[in-house]
C-alpha positions as a Markdown table, in Angstrom:
| # | Residue | x | y | z |
|---|---|---|---|---|
| 1 | Met | 131.7 | 106.2 | 72.4 |
| 2 | Thr | 131.6 | 104.8 | 75.9 |
| 3 | Ser | 131.3 | 101.0 | 76.9 |
| 4 | Ser | 127.6 | 99.3 | 77.1 |
| 5 | Ala | 126.3 | 98.1 | 80.3 |
| 6 | Glu | 127.3 | 94.6 | 79.0 |
| 7 | Asp | 130.6 | 95.7 | 77.9 |
| 8 | Leu | 131.1 | 96.8 | 81.6 |
| 9 | Gln | 130.5 | 93.6 | 82.6 |
| 10 | Lys | 132.7 | 91.4 | 80.8 |
| 11 | Glu | 135.8 | 94.2 | 81.2 |
| 12 | Tyr | 135.0 | 94.1 | 85.0 |
| 13 | Ala | 135.2 | 90.3 | 85.0 |
| 14 | Arg | 137.9 | 90.1 | 82.8 |
| 15 | Arg | 139.9 | 92.4 | 84.5 |
| 16 | Phe | 139.1 | 91.5 | 88.4 |
| 17 | Glu | 137.8 | 88.0 | 88.8 |
| 18 | Arg | 140.9 | 86.1 | 89.5 |
| 19 | Thr | 141.7 | 88.7 | 92.4 |
| 20 | Ala | 138.2 | 89.3 | 93.7 |
| 21 | Ala | 138.9 | 88.0 | 97.0 |
| 22 | Tyr | 142.0 | 89.8 | 97.0 |
| 23 | Arg | 140.4 | 93.0 | 96.4 |
| 24 | Val | 137.9 | 92.6 | 99.3 |
| 25 | Ala | 140.6 | 91.9 | 101.7 |
| 26 | Val | 142.6 | 94.9 | 100.3 |
| 27 | Trp | 139.6 | 97.1 | 101.0 |
| 28 | Lys | 139.0 | 95.9 | 104.0 |
| 29 | Val | 142.5 | 97.3 | 105.4 |
| 30 | Leu | 142.0 | 100.5 | 103.7 |
| 31 | Thr | 138.4 | 101.1 | 105.2 |
| 32 | Arg | 139.3 | 100.4 | 108.5 |
| 33 | Glu | 142.7 | 102.1 | 108.5 |
| 34 | Phe | 142.3 | 104.9 | 106.2 |
| 35 | Phe | 139.0 | 106.1 | 105.3 |
| 36 | Ala | 137.0 | 105.4 | 108.3 |
| 37 | Arg | 138.7 | 108.8 | 109.1 |
| 38 | Trp | 136.1 | 110.7 | 107.0 |
| 39 | Ile | 133.1 | 108.6 | 107.4 |
| 40 | Pro | 131.5 | 108.3 | 110.9 |
| 41 | Pro | 129.3 | 105.2 | 111.4 |
| 42 | Thr | 126.4 | 106.9 | 111.0 |
| 43 | Ser | 126.6 | 108.3 | 107.6 |
| 44 | Val | 124.5 | 108.4 | 104.5 |
| 45 | Val | 127.3 | 107.2 | 101.8 |
| 46 | Leu | 126.6 | 106.8 | 98.3 |
| 47 | Asp | 129.3 | 104.6 | 96.2 |
| 48 | Leu | 130.0 | 106.4 | 93.0 |
| 49 | Gly | 131.0 | 103.5 | 90.6 |
| 50 | Cys | 130.7 | 101.0 | 92.8 |
| 51 | Gly | 131.7 | 98.0 | 90.6 |
| 52 | Trp | 131.4 | 94.8 | 93.1 |
| 53 | Gly | 131.0 | 96.6 | 96.3 |
| 54 | Glu | 134.4 | 96.3 | 97.5 |
| 55 | Phe | 134.6 | 99.5 | 99.5 |
| 56 | Ile | 130.5 | 100.5 | 100.1 |
| 57 | Asn | 129.8 | 96.9 | 101.6 |
| 58 | Gln | 132.7 | 97.0 | 104.2 |
| 59 | Ile | 132.5 | 100.8 | 105.3 |
| 60 | Pro | 130.6 | 100.8 | 108.2 |
| 61 | Ala | 127.5 | 103.7 | 107.4 |
| 62 | Gly | 124.1 | 104.3 | 108.6 |
| 63 | Lys | 122.5 | 104.3 | 105.2 |
| 64 | Lys | 124.4 | 103.0 | 102.1 |
| 65 | Tyr | 123.9 | 103.3 | 98.4 |
| 66 | Gly | 125.7 | 101.9 | 95.4 |
| 67 | Met | 125.5 | 103.5 | 92.1 |
| 68 | Asp | 127.1 | 101.8 | 88.6 |
| 69 | Leu | 125.8 | 100.7 | 85.2 |
| 70 | Asn | 127.6 | 97.1 | 85.3 |
| 71 | Pro | 124.6 | 95.0 | 85.5 |
| 72 | Ala | 126.7 | 92.8 | 87.8 |
| 73 | Ser | 126.9 | 95.6 | 90.5 |
| 74 | Pro | 123.7 | 94.7 | 92.0 |
| 75 | Gly | 124.0 | 91.0 | 92.8 |
| 76 | Lys | 127.3 | 92.1 | 94.6 |
| 77 | Leu | 126.1 | 94.4 | 97.1 |
| 78 | Ala | 125.7 | 93.6 | 100.6 |
| 79 | Pro | 122.0 | 93.5 | 101.6 |
| 80 | Asp | 122.3 | 97.1 | 103.4 |
| 81 | Val | 123.2 | 98.6 | 100.0 |
| 82 | Thr | 120.9 | 100.1 | 98.0 |
| 83 | Ser | 121.5 | 99.8 | 94.2 |
| 84 | Ile | 121.2 | 102.9 | 91.4 |
| 85 | Gln | 122.0 | 101.9 | 88.2 |
| 86 | Gln | 121.7 | 104.7 | 86.0 |
| 87 | Asp | 123.9 | 107.0 | 84.0 |
| 88 | Cys | 126.1 | 109.3 | 86.6 |
| 89 | Ser | 125.4 | 112.2 | 84.6 |
| 90 | Gln | 121.7 | 112.1 | 84.7 |
| 91 | Pro | 119.8 | 113.4 | 87.7 |
| 92 | Trp | 119.9 | 111.3 | 90.8 |
| 93 | Pro | 117.1 | 109.6 | 92.3 |
| 94 | Leu | 118.2 | 111.3 | 95.8 |
| 95 | Pro | 116.5 | 114.2 | 97.4 |
| 96 | Asp | 118.5 | 117.3 | 98.0 |
| 97 | Asp | 121.2 | 117.7 | 100.7 |
| 98 | His | 120.6 | 113.8 | 101.8 |
| 99 | Leu | 124.0 | 112.4 | 101.7 |
| 100 | Asp | 127.0 | 112.9 | 104.2 |
| 101 | Ile | 129.7 | 111.2 | 101.7 |
| 102 | Val | 130.1 | 110.3 | 97.8 |
| 103 | Phe | 133.0 | 108.4 | 97.9 |
| 104 | Thr | 134.4 | 107.5 | 94.1 |
| 105 | Ser | 137.4 | 105.2 | 93.1 |
| 106 | Asn | 139.1 | 104.5 | 90.2 |
| 107 | Phe | 135.9 | 105.8 | 88.3 |
| 108 | Phe | 136.4 | 109.1 | 86.8 |
| 109 | Glu | 138.8 | 107.9 | 84.2 |
| 110 | His | 136.1 | 106.2 | 82.6 |
| 111 | Leu | 133.6 | 108.9 | 82.0 |
| 112 | Pro | 133.7 | 110.3 | 78.0 |
| 113 | Asn | 134.5 | 114.0 | 78.8 |
| 114 | Lys | 134.9 | 116.5 | 81.1 |
| 115 | Gln | 131.1 | 118.0 | 80.8 |
| 116 | Thr | 130.0 | 114.4 | 81.7 |
| 117 | Leu | 132.2 | 114.5 | 84.8 |
| 118 | Gln | 131.1 | 118.4 | 85.8 |
| 119 | Ala | 127.7 | 117.0 | 85.4 |
| 120 | Thr | 128.3 | 114.1 | 87.6 |
| 121 | Leu | 129.9 | 116.4 | 90.3 |
| 122 | Thr | 127.2 | 119.0 | 90.1 |
| 123 | Gln | 124.5 | 116.0 | 91.0 |
| 124 | Ala | 127.1 | 115.1 | 93.8 |
| 125 | Arg | 126.9 | 118.3 | 95.5 |
| 126 | Arg | 122.9 | 118.7 | 95.3 |
| 127 | Cys | 122.8 | 115.5 | 97.2 |
| 128 | Leu | 125.4 | 116.2 | 99.7 |
| 129 | Lys | 124.3 | 117.9 | 103.0 |
| 130 | Pro | 125.9 | 121.1 | 103.8 |
| 131 | Asn | 129.6 | 120.4 | 104.7 |
| 132 | Gly | 128.9 | 117.0 | 103.4 |
| 133 | Arg | 132.5 | 115.5 | 101.7 |
| 134 | Ile | 133.3 | 114.1 | 98.3 |
| 135 | Ile | 136.4 | 111.7 | 98.4 |
| 136 | Cys | 137.9 | 110.9 | 95.2 |
| 137 | Leu | 140.7 | 108.1 | 94.5 |
| 138 | Gly | 142.2 | 107.6 | 90.9 |
| 139 | Pro | 144.8 | 107.1 | 88.7 |
| 140 | Asn | 147.1 | 110.1 | 87.8 |
| 141 | Ile | 148.2 | 110.6 | 84.5 |
| 142 | Lys | 150.8 | 112.7 | 85.9 |
| 143 | Phe | 152.6 | 109.7 | 86.9 |
| 144 | Leu | 151.0 | 107.1 | 84.3 |
| 145 | Pro | 151.6 | 108.3 | 81.1 |
| 146 | Gly | 151.7 | 105.3 | 79.3 |
| 147 | Lys | 150.1 | 102.6 | 81.7 |
| 148 | Tyr | 147.2 | 104.5 | 81.7 |
| 149 | Trp | 146.0 | 104.0 | 78.4 |
| 150 | Asp | 146.4 | 100.1 | 78.7 |
| 151 | Phe | 142.5 | 99.6 | 79.4 |
| 152 | Trp | 140.2 | 99.7 | 77.0 |
| 153 | Asp | 137.7 | 101.7 | 78.7 |
| 154 | His | 139.8 | 104.8 | 79.7 |
| 155 | Tyr | 138.7 | 107.9 | 78.2 |
| 156 | Leu | 139.6 | 110.8 | 80.8 |
| 157 | Pro | 143.0 | 111.6 | 81.7 |
| 158 | Leu | 143.0 | 113.7 | 85.0 |
| 159 | Thr | 145.6 | 114.8 | 87.4 |
| 160 | Glu | 145.0 | 116.2 | 91.2 |
| 161 | Leu | 145.3 | 119.8 | 90.0 |
| 162 | Ser | 142.8 | 119.3 | 86.9 |
| 163 | Leu | 140.4 | 117.1 | 89.5 |
| 164 | Gln | 140.8 | 120.2 | 91.9 |
| 165 | Glu | 139.9 | 122.8 | 89.5 |
| 166 | Gly | 137.2 | 121.0 | 88.8 |
| 167 | Leu | 135.9 | 120.1 | 91.9 |
| 168 | Glu | 136.3 | 123.9 | 93.1 |
| 169 | Leu | 134.3 | 125.2 | 89.9 |
| 170 | Thr | 131.5 | 123.0 | 91.0 |
| 171 | Gly | 131.5 | 124.4 | 94.3 |
| 172 | Phe | 133.5 | 122.6 | 96.6 |
| 173 | Ala | 136.3 | 123.4 | 98.7 |
| 174 | Leu | 139.3 | 121.5 | 99.3 |
| 175 | Glu | 140.2 | 119.9 | 102.3 |
| 176 | Gln | 143.1 | 117.7 | 101.2 |
| 177 | Asn | 144.7 | 117.0 | 97.9 |
| 178 | Trp | 147.8 | 114.0 | 97.7 |
| 179 | Pro | 148.9 | 113.8 | 94.1 |
| 180 | Arg | 150.5 | 110.4 | 94.8 |
| 181 | Phe | 148.4 | 108.0 | 97.8 |
| 182 | Leu | 148.0 | 104.2 | 96.5 |
| 183 | Pro | 149.8 | 102.2 | 93.7 |
| 184 | Tyr | 148.6 | 101.2 | 90.6 |
| 185 | Ser | 149.0 | 97.7 | 90.8 |
| 186 | Met | 145.9 | 95.7 | 91.7 |
| 187 | Ser | 144.4 | 96.0 | 88.0 |
| 188 | Gln | 147.6 | 94.5 | 86.8 |
| 189 | Gly | 147.2 | 91.2 | 89.0 |
| 190 | Phe | 149.9 | 92.5 | 91.4 |
| 191 | Thr | 148.9 | 91.5 | 94.8 |
| 192 | Pro | 151.6 | 92.2 | 97.4 |
| 193 | Pro | 150.8 | 91.0 | 101.0 |
| 194 | Leu | 147.8 | 92.7 | 103.1 |
| 195 | Ala | 150.5 | 93.3 | 106.0 |
| 196 | Leu | 152.3 | 95.6 | 103.8 |
| 197 | Leu | 149.5 | 97.8 | 102.9 |
| 198 | Gln | 148.6 | 98.4 | 106.6 |
| 199 | Ile | 152.1 | 99.6 | 106.9 |
| 200 | Tyr | 152.0 | 101.7 | 103.9 |
| 201 | Val | 148.8 | 103.6 | 104.5 |
| 202 | Arg | 150.3 | 104.3 | 107.8 |
| 203 | Val | 153.4 | 106.2 | 106.3 |
| 204 | Pro | 152.8 | 109.1 | 104.0 |
| 205 | Leu | 156.6 | 109.3 | 103.2 |
| 206 | Leu | 156.0 | 105.9 | 101.3 |
| 207 | Trp | 153.5 | 107.5 | 99.0 |
| 208 | Arg | 156.1 | 109.8 | 97.6 |
| 209 | Phe | 157.9 | 106.9 | 96.0 |
| 210 | Val | 155.5 | 104.3 | 94.8 |
| 211 | Gly | 152.1 | 106.5 | 94.6 |
| 212 | Lys | 150.4 | 106.6 | 91.4 |
| 213 | Gln | 147.0 | 107.7 | 92.4 |
| 214 | Phe | 145.8 | 110.9 | 93.7 |
| 215 | Leu | 143.6 | 110.9 | 96.3 |
| 216 | Leu | 141.3 | 114.4 | 97.2 |
| 217 | Val | 138.9 | 115.1 | 99.9 |
| 218 | Ala | 136.5 | 118.3 | 98.8 |
| 219 | Arg | 133.3 | 119.4 | 101.0 |
| 220 | Lys | 130.3 | 121.0 | 99.8 |
| 221 | Gln | 130.2 | 125.0 | 99.7 |
| 222 | Ala | 127.2 | 127.0 | 100.6 |
| 223 | Lys | 125.9 | 129.0 | 97.8 |
């Protein structure tokens, strides 16, 4: 049984309220220094499991959507972001071939099972334009066998290879697969200096030693 919308609101606030300003600053660095390379400023972008909008509020884009069941999300999104509050595995209220980018960070582990994940990926594929991209960041159970389960709302353990297989079975072609990308720290209150983060994302060699989260980038394949 997954969390209710009210539970999501309480869990998110309990976990991240104290570091909210720091998280915004971190995502300013990440969007500017790293993720913008895949997202032209004219893109139509959907942030899947957008939370309080740390990514979608800051990425330059032509049109933006944020999808989340958290009742607090709409009030946290910037005025240029359209809020979608619904179960992500149900049909999305968007036309076929509409999105350039689906981005998701630390979200898939909150889904109850792989059937729900595959239904979500199917909706993402439907709504993406031909050759549109999905960018997936999340905790890699391969490197977090214990800490992964320290959170009440973690249900679905994934590795970079299991998610790759799920993407490919759903009709995506993999472009990049990093088993280790970001550390697994902010949810535990660790707030290293932003200058170190800027260096870190520019030096992939460091990821091999500190990274605990996978990063996958895939394109929608033609049927």
